[in-house]
Coordinates of C-alpha atoms in Angstrom, one line a residue:
M18 CA -20.5 -7.0 7.7
L19 CA -18.7 -5.8 4.9
K20 CA -20.7 -6.1 1.8
L21 CA -19.1 -6.4 -1.6
K22 CA -20.8 -5.0 -4.6
K23 CA -21.7 -8.3 -7.0
N24 CA -20.9 -8.5 -10.6
C25 CA -17.9 -6.1 -10.8
K26 CA -15.3 -5.8 -13.9
Y27 CA -12.6 -5.1 -11.3
D28 CA -12.0 -6.5 -7.9
L29 CA -9.7 -3.9 -6.6
V30 CA -8.4 -0.7 -8.2
C31 CA -6.3 2.5 -6.8
P32 CA -5.4 5.5 -8.0
T33 CA -1.5 5.7 -8.2
S34 CA 1.9 7.6 -9.6
M35 CA 3.9 5.0 -11.2
G36 CA 7.9 5.0 -11.3
V37 CA 10.9 3.1 -11.2
R38 CA 13.1 1.7 -8.5
I39 CA 16.5 1.4 -8.9
T40 CA 18.3 -1.1 -6.3
P41 CA 22.2 -1.7 -6.2
A42 CA 22.9 -5.4 -6.3
D43 CA 24.2 -7.7 -4.2
R44 CA 22.9 -5.1 -1.3
L45 CA 25.5 -2.6 -1.4
P46 CA 24.9 0.8 -0.6
V47 CA 23.7 3.3 -3.2
H48 CA 27.1 5.4 -3.1
T49 CA 29.3 2.5 -3.6
S50 CA 27.5 0.6 -6.2
R51 CA 28.0 0.5 -10.1
M52 CA 25.6 -2.3 -10.9
F53 CA 21.4 -1.5 -10.1
Q54 CA 18.7 -3.2 -11.1
M55 CA 15.3 -1.3 -12.4
Q56 CA 11.2 -2.2 -11.5
A57 CA 8.3 -0.5 -11.9
T58 CA 7.1 0.5 -8.7
S59 CA 4.2 2.3 -6.5
A60 CA 3.2 1.8 -3.0
E61 CA -0.6 1.4 -4.0
S62 CA 0.7 -1.1 -7.1
N63 CA 2.4 -3.1 -4.6
V64 CA -1.1 -3.8 -2.9
L65 CA -2.9 -4.8 -5.9
N66 CA 0.0 -7.4 -6.9
V67 CA -0.9 -10.4 -4.5
S68 CA -5.2 -10.3 -6.0
A69 CA -3.7 -10.0 -9.1
S70 CA -1.1 -12.9 -9.1
L71 CA -3.9 -15.1 -7.7
G72 CA -6.3 -14.2 -10.5
L73 CA -8.5 -11.4 -9.3
K74 CA -9.0 -8.3 -11.9
T75 CA -7.2 -4.8 -10.7
K76 CA -6.6 -1.6 -12.2
V77 CA -4.5 1.2 -11.6
L78 CA -5.8 4.8 -12.2
T79 CA -2.5 6.5 -13.0
A80 CA -0.8 9.1 -15.6
F81 CA 2.1 8.6 -18.1
V82 CA 4.9 10.8 -19.7
A83 CA 3.9 10.8 -23.5
G84 CA 6.5 9.3 -25.8
S85 CA 8.6 8.2 -22.8
P86 CA 10.6 4.6 -22.8
I87 CA 10.2 4.6 -18.7
A88 CA 6.4 5.1 -19.4
D89 CA 6.4 2.1 -22.0
F90 CA 8.9 -0.1 -19.4
I91 CA 6.1 0.7 -16.7
K92 CA 3.2 -0.4 -19.0
R93 CA 5.1 -3.5 -19.9
E94 CA 5.5 -4.3 -16.0
L95 CA 2.0 -3.8 -15.1
R96 CA 1.2 -6.2 -17.9
F97 CA 3.4 -8.9 -17.1
R98 CA 2.1 -8.6 -13.3
N99 CA -1.7 -9.2 -14.9
I100 CA -2.3 -5.3 -13.9
D101 CA -4.5 -3.1 -16.2
Y102 CA -4.1 0.5 -16.4
E103 CA -5.6 3.5 -17.1
G104 CA -4.7 7.1 -17.8
P105 CA -4.0 10.1 -19.5
E106 CA -1.0 10.5 -22.0
V107 CA 0.8 14.0 -20.8
T108 CA 3.1 15.7 -22.8
P109 CA 6.5 16.0 -21.2
D110 CA 6.8 19.5 -22.4
G111 CA 11.2 18.7 -22.6
P112 CA 13.5 17.8 -20.5
W113 CA 12.5 20.5 -17.9
G114 CA 8.8 19.1 -17.9
V115 CA 6.8 16.1 -16.0
R116 CA 8.7 12.7 -15.4
H117 CA 7.9 9.4 -13.8
Q118 CA 9.6 9.7 -10.1
F119 CA 12.9 7.5 -9.6
N120 CA 12.9 5.9 -6.0
I121 CA 16.5 5.0 -5.5
A122 CA 17.2 2.3 -2.5
D123 CA 19.7 0.3 -0.6
S124 CA 18.3 -2.9 0.9
G125 CA 20.6 -2.5 4.2
Y126 CA 22.9 -5.1 6.1
G127 CA 23.0 -6.0 9.3
L128 CA 23.2 -2.6 11.7
R129 CA 23.4 -0.9 8.5
G130 CA 20.1 -0.1 7.8
P131 CA 18.3 0.9 4.1
R132 CA 18.5 4.1 2.9
V133 CA 16.1 5.3 0.3
W134 CA 16.6 8.7 -1.4
N135 CA 13.1 9.9 -3.7
D136 CA 13.6 11.9 -7.1
R137 CA 10.0 13.2 -7.2
A138 CA 10.7 16.6 -9.3
G139 CA 8.4 17.2 -12.2
E140 CA 6.4 13.9 -11.1
V141 CA 3.9 13.3 -13.6
G142 CA 1.5 11.7 -11.3
R143 CA 0.9 15.1 -9.1
T144 CA -1.2 16.0 -12.2
L145 CA -3.6 13.4 -11.5
N146 CA -6.8 14.8 -12.0
V147 CA -10.8 13.6 -12.2
K148 CA -11.4 15.2 -15.1
D149 CA -9.7 12.7 -17.0
F150 CA -11.1 9.9 -15.7
D151 CA -15.2 8.7 -16.3
T152 CA -15.8 7.9 -12.7
D153 CA -19.6 6.9 -13.3
R154 CA -18.4 4.2 -16.2
I155 CA -15.5 2.9 -13.6
F156 CA -18.0 2.5 -10.6
N157 CA -21.4 2.1 -11.9
K158 CA -21.1 0.7 -15.6
E159 CA -18.0 -1.4 -15.2
G160 CA -18.0 -1.8 -11.3
V161 CA -15.5 -2.1 -8.6
G162 CA -15.1 -4.5 -5.6
I163 CA -12.9 -2.4 -3.7
L164 CA -11.6 1.1 -4.0
H165 CA -8.1 1.4 -2.4
L166 CA -7.0 4.6 -1.5
S167 CA -3.3 6.0 -0.1
G168 CA -2.4 9.1 1.5
L169 CA 0.7 9.0 -0.4
I170 CA -1.4 10.2 -3.3
A171 CA -3.7 11.8 -1.4
S172 CA -1.1 14.5 -0.3
M173 CA 1.3 14.6 -3.2
S174 CA -0.8 18.3 -4.8
S175 CA -3.8 19.8 -4.7
D176 CA -5.0 18.4 -7.7
T177 CA -4.2 14.5 -6.4
T178 CA -5.9 15.7 -3.3
R179 CA -8.8 16.6 -5.0
F180 CA -9.2 13.4 -7.2
C181 CA -9.1 11.0 -4.5
L182 CA -11.4 12.9 -2.8
E183 CA -13.6 12.7 -5.6
L184 CA -13.0 8.9 -6.3
A185 CA -14.3 8.5 -3.0
R186 CA -17.4 10.2 -3.2
A187 CA -18.2 8.4 -6.3
A188 CA -17.3 5.0 -4.9
Q189 CA -19.3 5.3 -2.2
K190 CA -22.2 6.3 -4.2
A191 CA -22.1 3.0 -6.1
G192 CA -21.4 1.3 -3.3
T193 CA -18.1 0.4 -3.7
L194 CA -16.2 -0.4 -0.4
I195 CA -13.2 1.8 0.3
S196 CA -10.1 1.0 1.7
F197 CA -8.0 4.1 3.4
D198 CA -4.1 3.6 3.9
L199 CA -3.0 6.9 5.9
N200 CA 0.6 7.1 4.9
F201 CA 1.6 9.9 6.2
R202 CA 4.8 11.9 4.7
A203 CA 5.7 14.9 6.9
S204 CA 7.6 16.2 3.6
F205 CA 4.0 16.0 1.4
W206 CA 2.6 17.7 4.2
K207 CA 4.5 20.9 4.7
G208 CA 2.7 23.7 4.4
R209 CA -0.6 22.2 3.5
E210 CA -1.3 20.7 7.0
K211 CA -5.0 22.4 7.7
E212 CA -6.2 21.1 3.6
L213 CA -4.8 17.9 4.2
R214 CA -6.3 17.5 7.6
E215 CA -9.1 18.1 6.5
S216 CA -9.2 16.1 3.2
F217 CA -7.9 13.2 5.2
T218 CA -10.7 13.5 7.5
E219 CA -13.1 13.3 5.3
I220 CA -12.0 10.2 3.2
A221 CA -11.3 8.3 6.5
S222 CA -15.2 8.9 7.1
Y223 CA -16.0 7.3 4.0
A224 CA -13.7 4.1 4.4
D225 CA -14.9 0.6 5.1
I226 CA -11.6 -0.6 6.3
L227 CA -9.0 2.2 7.7
I228 CA -5.3 0.9 7.8
G229 CA -2.2 3.0 9.3
N230 CA 0.7 2.4 11.7
E231 CA 1.2 4.7 14.9
E232 CA 2.5 7.7 13.3
D233 CA -0.1 7.4 10.7
F234 CA -3.2 7.8 13.2
Q235 CA -1.4 10.5 15.3
L236 CA -0.1 12.6 12.2
A237 CA -2.8 12.7 9.6
L238 CA -6.1 12.2 11.8
G239 CA -4.9 13.9 14.9
V240 CA -5.9 10.5 17.0
K241 CA -3.6 10.1 20.2
G242 CA -0.7 7.1 19.9
P243 CA -0.1 4.2 21.9
E244 CA 1.1 4.8 25.5
A245 CA 4.7 4.0 25.6
G246 CA 5.9 0.3 26.4
G247 CA 9.0 -1.5 26.8
K248 CA 11.5 -2.2 24.1
D249 CA 10.0 -4.8 22.9
I250 CA 7.0 -4.3 20.6
A251 CA 4.9 -7.4 22.2
S252 CA 4.5 -4.9 25.1
K253 CA 2.9 -2.1 23.5
I254 CA 0.0 -4.5 21.7
E255 CA -2.5 -3.1 24.6
G256 CA -1.6 0.4 24.1
F257 CA -2.0 -0.2 20.4
K258 CA -5.4 -1.4 20.6
G259 CA -6.1 1.7 22.6
M260 CA -5.4 3.9 19.9
V261 CA -7.5 1.6 17.4
L262 CA -10.2 1.8 19.3
E263 CA -9.8 5.8 19.6
V264 CA -9.8 5.7 15.6
K265 CA -12.9 3.5 15.8
K266 CA -14.6 6.2 17.8
Q267 CA -13.8 9.1 15.7
F268 CA -14.0 7.2 12.4
P269 CA -17.3 4.7 13.3
H270 CA -18.1 4.1 9.6
A271 CA -15.3 1.8 9.3
Q272 CA -15.8 -1.9 9.6
V273 CA -12.1 -2.6 9.6
Y274 CA -9.6 -0.9 11.6
A275 CA -5.8 -2.5 10.8
T276 CA -2.2 -1.8 11.9
T277 CA 0.9 -3.6 11.5
L278 CA 3.6 -4.0 14.6
R279 CA 7.3 -3.9 13.3
Q280 CA 10.5 -4.0 15.9
V281 CA 13.9 -3.6 13.8
L282 CA 16.7 -6.2 15.2
N283 CA 18.8 -5.4 12.1
A284 CA 18.5 -5.1 8.2
N285 CA 17.9 -8.7 8.1
Q286 CA 15.7 -9.4 11.4
H287 CA 12.2 -7.9 12.2
M288 CA 9.9 -9.1 14.6
W289 CA 6.5 -8.5 12.4
G290 CA 3.1 -8.7 13.9
A291 CA -0.2 -7.0 13.4
L292 CA -3.7 -6.1 14.9
V293 CA -7.0 -6.1 13.2
L294 CA -10.2 -4.8 14.7
V295 CA -13.5 -6.0 12.7
G296 CA -16.6 -4.8 14.5
N297 CA -16.2 -5.7 18.0
N298 CA -13.6 -8.4 17.6
W299 CA -9.9 -8.6 17.9
Y300 CA -7.3 -10.6 16.0
V301 CA -3.9 -10.4 16.8
E302 CA -0.9 -11.8 15.5
E303 CA 1.9 -11.5 18.3
P304 CA 5.0 -10.2 16.9
R305 CA 7.4 -13.5 15.5
E306 CA 10.9 -13.0 14.1
I307 CA 11.5 -12.9 10.2
Q308 CA 14.4 -12.5 8.1
V309 CA 14.1 -10.1 5.8
L310 CA 16.2 -9.7 2.4
D311 CA 14.4 -6.3 1.8
R312 CA 12.0 -4.6 4.1
I313 CA 10.7 -2.1 1.2
G314 CA 7.2 -3.1 0.7
G315 CA 6.4 -5.3 3.5
G316 CA 3.7 -2.9 4.8
D317 CA 2.1 -2.9 1.3
G318 CA 2.1 -6.8 0.9
F319 CA 0.1 -6.8 4.5
V320 CA -2.6 -4.4 3.1
A321 CA -2.7 -6.5 -0.1
G322 CA -3.3 -9.9 1.7
L323 CA -5.7 -8.1 4.0
L324 CA -7.8 -7.0 1.3
Y325 CA -7.4 -10.3 -1.1
S326 CA -8.8 -12.1 1.8
V327 CA -11.7 -9.7 2.1
L328 CA -12.3 -10.0 -1.5
K329 CA -12.7 -13.8 -1.1
G330 CA -14.8 -13.5 1.6
W331 CA -13.0 -16.0 4.0
E332 CA -13.9 -15.8 7.8
E333 CA -12.4 -13.1 9.5
E334 CA -9.7 -14.9 11.7
K335 CA -8.1 -15.7 7.9
W336 CA -7.6 -12.0 7.4
I337 CA -4.8 -11.1 9.3
Q338 CA -3.0 -14.5 9.3
F339 CA -2.7 -14.5 5.2
A340 CA -1.9 -10.7 5.6
W341 CA 0.5 -11.4 8.1
A342 CA 2.1 -13.6 5.7
T343 CA 2.0 -11.7 2.5
G344 CA 3.9 -8.7 4.1
V345 CA 6.5 -11.4 5.0
L346 CA 6.5 -12.7 1.4
A347 CA 7.3 -9.2 0.1
T348 CA 10.3 -9.1 2.5
T349 CA 11.7 -12.0 0.7
V350 CA 12.5 -10.8 -2.3
F351 CA 14.1 -7.6 -3.7
D352 CA 11.1 -6.3 -5.9
D353 CA 9.5 -4.4 -3.3
Y354 CA 6.2 -6.4 -3.9
G355 CA 5.2 -10.2 -3.1
T356 CA 4.0 -12.5 -5.6
P357 CA 2.4 -15.4 -4.6
A358 CA 2.9 -18.6 -6.7
D359 CA -0.4 -19.5 -5.0
E360 CA -2.3 -19.3 -2.0
E361 CA -0.9 -22.2 -0.6
Q362 CA 3.0 -20.7 -0.4
V363 CA 1.3 -18.0 1.5
W364 CA -0.2 -20.3 4.1
A365 CA 3.1 -22.3 4.3
I366 CA 4.9 -18.9 4.9
Y367 CA 2.2 -18.4 7.8
A368 CA 2.8 -21.8 9.2
G369 CA 6.4 -21.5 9.7
N370 CA 6.7 -24.5 6.7
A371 CA 10.2 -23.7 4.5
R372 CA 10.7 -26.8 3.6
V373 CA 11.2 -27.9 -0.3
K374 CA 8.0 -28.5 -2.2
R375 CA 9.1 -30.9 -5.0

C-alpha cells in the first residue's frame, strides 16, 4: 500500500525545463501558417496541472534565463496555473548563450498527422544542477508527497541526469513517494546509452510508481515488449500485461505500474485505453474511441490524473478511471495540458456524458 508522507507543504513536485510551445491557428500546418498561439510548456508541468487546478500544492524545480521576456512569460503562466516555481536565474551570455526551448507543433487533421519540431539549442534546462537546490529543505523541512521524475529531464545532459538521481535519493531518504515516467527519446540517448541505462535503472529501482509505454520499457530499461498482436490495440492487452509483469519482476520496489494504450485511427480519432497494476491487482480500461483536438499532452494528462488520484487517497479502481479521463481532457484543447473545472467534469468525461451543464 502506498504511504503518503504527512503534513507536506507540497503535494507534488517535479524537476523540469520550461519552454514555450507555438501552435498554428485553425489546425494549419506550421509551414503554411502566419498566425501562432504561444503557451508555456513542459511535459512535467503538464503532469502538475490537474493537481494544481483542483487545489493541491505543486511546484516545479527549474531554471530561468535572467532578464528574458520569455522567462517572465513562463513565470506568469505558471502563476496563472497555480504552480509554484523555484530555480536559479542563469546569465544568458548574449544572443548565443542559454535560452528557453521552443516547441513548434501543428495538430494535424484527418490523415495529415501532427508534426512537432523542437528547438532546444542552448536550452537553459540542461544546466539544472543539484547544487542550486536545498534538497534538505525541500524534502525534510517543507515536505513533498510525491516527487515526479521524467526521463526527458533525466536524459537531457550529464548535469540533469545527476540532478534527477540526487533528487530521487533525497526523496527516498525523506519518505517521499517517487513517480518515474520513463519518456524515452532516442535523440537524447545518442552516445550516452550505457550511462543513461545505468541511471534510469537506479531511478526505476527507487520508484514507487513506474510509468511507460511499450517503447519506454524496452529501450530505457531493456524489458522485453509485448508479443505482436493484431492491428486492433485491444488485441495486445495480454501482451502488455506480460510486459508489465516483467517490469515488476525486474523492479519489485514499485507498487504501481502503468501504461497507456493508444491506437491512432486518424488525427481526430483515437482508441484510448490503459493498464494499471497495483500490487497484484490489475485495472484495465479497454480502449474506447475518443475525439481529438490536439493529441500532444494526452499521456501527461493520464499521469496527472493517476497521481492526483493517489494523492487524494481514493480506492485503487478509481485511479485508472480518473487518469483515463484526464488524458482525454488534455486532447480536447489546444494547450498540451488539461485544466479541469472540477472533479465532476472529469467524471462526466469518463461516463461519456457530454450533455450541457447549466
